[in-house]
């Protein structure tokens, strides 16, 4: 990256094409304009104006939307691209929702269902060190029904979280973005929403995996690793949303934080509300 950057260094004394009071650091290889550090996107190696003019050209399409390799390889490469949230963000500036919905159904939906098994199942107790104990004397079909209900409950809660993020995010992005770039808001959520249920699933799997009381220090260390992991995966989703608002929808640097912060607050309030409702119903 350093070498590519130095290729585009602006000549001595040049000023930014957008900000005439700022010295230019780069020359855009696309339009030839000088750009200051605020107007330069190092990830896509072009100036702000060029990125906004054609964000889709700044990033290769997601593996899922290409024809290279098997479906499985495209699926996993698209999952992996979530760990490069900024670099992959301009790829959401494409119009089609259909492949995004298919990816969502294959990634986020099954993960959300699976994430419900350990915390919500009442007939099975998932103890430490992979122990599973049956509570009471349920029949096999009662257990199956209980597991199915546990999955459905988690799916419903995921659907609510998704709606609480997607509705305010899409409407805020819509307010500041030309029509052609608006699908990017939904596309990023459809492609990246698997991160949240996957974090929940890993968290409960980790708890289940934890050794029992014999090693008192180990569990707390592992527990903090699990908590950090969950935080990082949820943060990746928010970073992807912010980078998409900025790089695929052309929303300003500061405003792009706002269009993510508002849905995050709405989603958190919805979660607290549901937790109270469920807590109230349980007692
Ligand atoms: Zn340019
Ligand atoms: Zn500038």
mmCIF file of C-alpha atoms in Angstrom, residues 44-151:
data_model
loop_
_atom_site.group_PDB
_atom_site.id
_atom_site.type_symbol
_atom_site.label_atom_id
_atom_site.label_comp_id
_atom_site.label_asym_id
_atom_site.label_seq_id
_atom_site.Cartn_x
_atom_site.Cartn_y
_atom_site.Cartn_z
ATOM 1 C CA UNK A 44 -9.536 2.538 -3.188
ATOM 2 C CA UNK A 45 -6.691 4.812 -4.334
ATOM 3 C CA UNK A 46 -8.828 7.638 -5.644
ATOM 4 C CA UNK A 47 -10.185 11.037 -4.667
ATOM 5 C CA UNK A 48 -13.508 11.538 -2.904
ATOM 6 C CA UNK A 49 -15.202 12.936 -6.013
ATOM 7 C CA UNK A 50 -14.188 9.919 -8.119
ATOM 8 C CA UNK A 51 -15.282 7.463 -5.440
ATOM 9 C CA UNK A 52 -18.701 9.112 -5.191
ATOM 10 C CA UNK A 53 -19.044 9.257 -8.975
ATOM 11 C CA UNK A 54 -18.641 5.500 -9.329
ATOM 12 C CA UNK A 55 -18.306 3.621 -6.032
ATOM 13 C CA UNK A 56 -18.964 0.222 -7.641
ATOM 14 C CA UNK A 57 -15.808 0.606 -9.744
ATOM 15 C CA UNK A 58 -13.718 1.175 -6.603
ATOM 16 C CA UNK A 59 -14.102 -2.366 -5.278
ATOM 17 C CA UNK A 60 -14.349 -5.701 -7.049
ATOM 18 C CA UNK A 61 -17.808 -7.276 -6.679
ATOM 19 C CA UNK A 62 -18.378 -9.575 -3.704
ATOM 20 C CA UNK A 63 -17.317 -13.142 -4.466
ATOM 21 C CA UNK A 64 -20.994 -14.153 -4.086
ATOM 22 C CA UNK A 65 -21.901 -11.965 -7.063
ATOM 23 C CA UNK A 66 -19.199 -13.293 -9.384
ATOM 24 C CA UNK A 67 -19.042 -16.569 -11.275
ATOM 25 C CA UNK A 68 -15.545 -17.524 -10.130
ATOM 26 C CA UNK A 69 -15.324 -20.800 -8.229
ATOM 27 C CA UNK A 70 -17.943 -23.060 -6.696
ATOM 28 C CA UNK A 71 -20.946 -21.775 -4.772
ATOM 29 C CA UNK A 72 -19.333 -22.927 -1.525
ATOM 30 C CA UNK A 73 -16.073 -21.099 -2.175
ATOM 31 C CA UNK A 74 -17.949 -17.938 -3.181
ATOM 32 C CA UNK A 75 -20.042 -18.218 -0.023
ATOM 33 C CA UNK A 76 -17.033 -18.532 2.292
ATOM 34 C CA UNK A 77 -15.044 -15.831 0.494
ATOM 35 C CA UNK A 78 -18.009 -13.498 0.951
ATOM 36 C CA UNK A 79 -18.183 -14.390 4.658
ATOM 37 C CA UNK A 80 -14.436 -13.690 4.928
ATOM 38 C CA UNK A 81 -14.802 -10.290 3.254
ATOM 39 C CA UNK A 82 -16.697 -9.172 6.384
ATOM 40 C CA UNK A 83 -13.303 -9.004 8.098
ATOM 41 C CA UNK A 84 -12.233 -6.300 5.604
ATOM 42 C CA UNK A 85 -15.261 -4.058 6.190
ATOM 43 C CA UNK A 86 -13.781 -0.871 4.742
ATOM 44 C CA UNK A 87 -12.111 -2.320 1.656
ATOM 45 C CA UNK A 88 -15.231 -4.263 0.683
ATOM 46 C CA UNK A 89 -17.733 -1.453 1.378
ATOM 47 C CA UNK A 90 -17.778 0.121 -2.127
ATOM 48 C CA UNK A 91 -18.846 -3.303 -3.471
ATOM 49 C CA UNK A 92 -22.298 -2.694 -1.950
ATOM 50 C CA UNK A 93 -22.878 0.136 -4.425
ATOM 51 C CA UNK A 94 -24.590 -2.193 -6.863
ATOM 52 C CA UNK A 95 -28.330 -2.328 -7.437
ATOM 53 C CA UNK A 96 -29.309 -5.996 -7.118
ATOM 54 C CA UNK A 97 -30.970 -7.148 -3.915
ATOM 55 C CA UNK A 98 -31.698 -10.706 -5.036
ATOM 56 C CA UNK A 99 -28.197 -12.212 -4.442
ATOM 57 C CA UNK A 100 -28.000 -10.306 -1.144
ATOM 58 C CA UNK A 101 -31.303 -11.799 0.050
ATOM 59 C CA UNK A 102 -30.167 -15.307 -0.963
ATOM 60 C CA UNK A 103 -26.923 -14.822 0.974
ATOM 61 C CA UNK A 104 -28.858 -13.555 4.003
ATOM 62 C CA UNK A 105 -31.138 -16.612 3.971
ATOM 63 C CA UNK A 106 -28.122 -18.935 3.784
ATOM 64 C CA UNK A 107 -25.957 -17.156 6.368
ATOM 65 C CA UNK A 108 -27.743 -15.033 8.978
ATOM 66 C CA UNK A 109 -30.984 -17.044 9.187
ATOM 67 C CA UNK A 110 -29.479 -20.491 10.008
ATOM 68 C CA UNK A 111 -26.908 -18.922 12.359
ATOM 69 C CA UNK A 112 -29.652 -17.033 14.201
ATOM 70 C CA UNK A 113 -31.691 -20.234 14.570
ATOM 71 C CA UNK A 114 -28.698 -22.229 15.842
ATOM 72 C CA UNK A 115 -27.740 -19.470 18.268
ATOM 73 C CA UNK A 116 -31.041 -20.048 20.091
ATOM 74 C CA UNK A 117 -30.515 -23.728 20.912
ATOM 75 C CA UNK A 118 -28.214 -23.390 23.929
ATOM 76 C CA UNK A 119 -29.776 -20.385 25.704
ATOM 77 C CA UNK A 120 -33.467 -21.057 24.985
ATOM 78 C CA UNK A 121 -33.888 -24.821 25.207
ATOM 79 C CA UNK A 122 -35.620 -25.786 28.458
ATOM 80 C CA UNK A 123 -35.551 -29.588 28.275
ATOM 81 C CA UNK A 124 -31.785 -29.726 27.717
ATOM 82 C CA UNK A 125 -29.153 -28.221 30.004
ATOM 83 C CA UNK A 126 -25.888 -27.351 28.316
ATOM 84 C CA UNK A 127 -23.401 -27.511 31.169
ATOM 85 C CA UNK A 128 -19.633 -27.065 31.122
ATOM 86 C CA UNK A 129 -17.117 -29.152 29.158
ATOM 87 C CA UNK A 130 -19.698 -30.168 26.513
ATOM 88 C CA UNK A 131 -22.036 -31.756 29.051
ATOM 89 C CA UNK A 132 -25.707 -32.057 28.076
ATOM 90 C CA UNK A 133 -28.250 -33.152 30.636
ATOM 91 C CA UNK A 134 -31.942 -33.769 30.088
ATOM 92 C CA UNK A 135 -34.221 -31.876 32.449
ATOM 93 C CA UNK A 136 -37.080 -33.986 33.780
ATOM 94 C CA UNK A 137 -38.430 -36.857 31.643
ATOM 95 C CA UNK A 138 -39.376 -35.415 28.252
ATOM 96 C CA UNK A 139 -39.973 -37.693 25.259
ATOM 97 C CA UNK A 140 -37.773 -37.388 22.166
ATOM 98 C CA UNK A 141 -40.499 -35.507 20.327
ATOM 99 C CA UNK A 142 -40.938 -33.098 23.250
ATOM 100 C CA UNK A 143 -37.195 -32.362 23.106
ATOM 101 C CA UNK A 144 -37.346 -31.877 19.331
ATOM 102 C CA UNK A 145 -40.279 -29.493 19.696
ATOM 103 C CA UNK A 146 -38.498 -27.619 22.469
ATOM 104 C CA UNK A 147 -35.341 -27.216 20.338
ATOM 105 C CA UNK A 148 -37.433 -26.046 17.380
ATOM 106 C CA UNK A 149 -39.196 -23.486 19.586
ATOM 107 C CA UNK A 150 -35.842 -22.328 20.986
ATOM 108 C CA UNK A 151 -34.652 -21.715 17.418
#
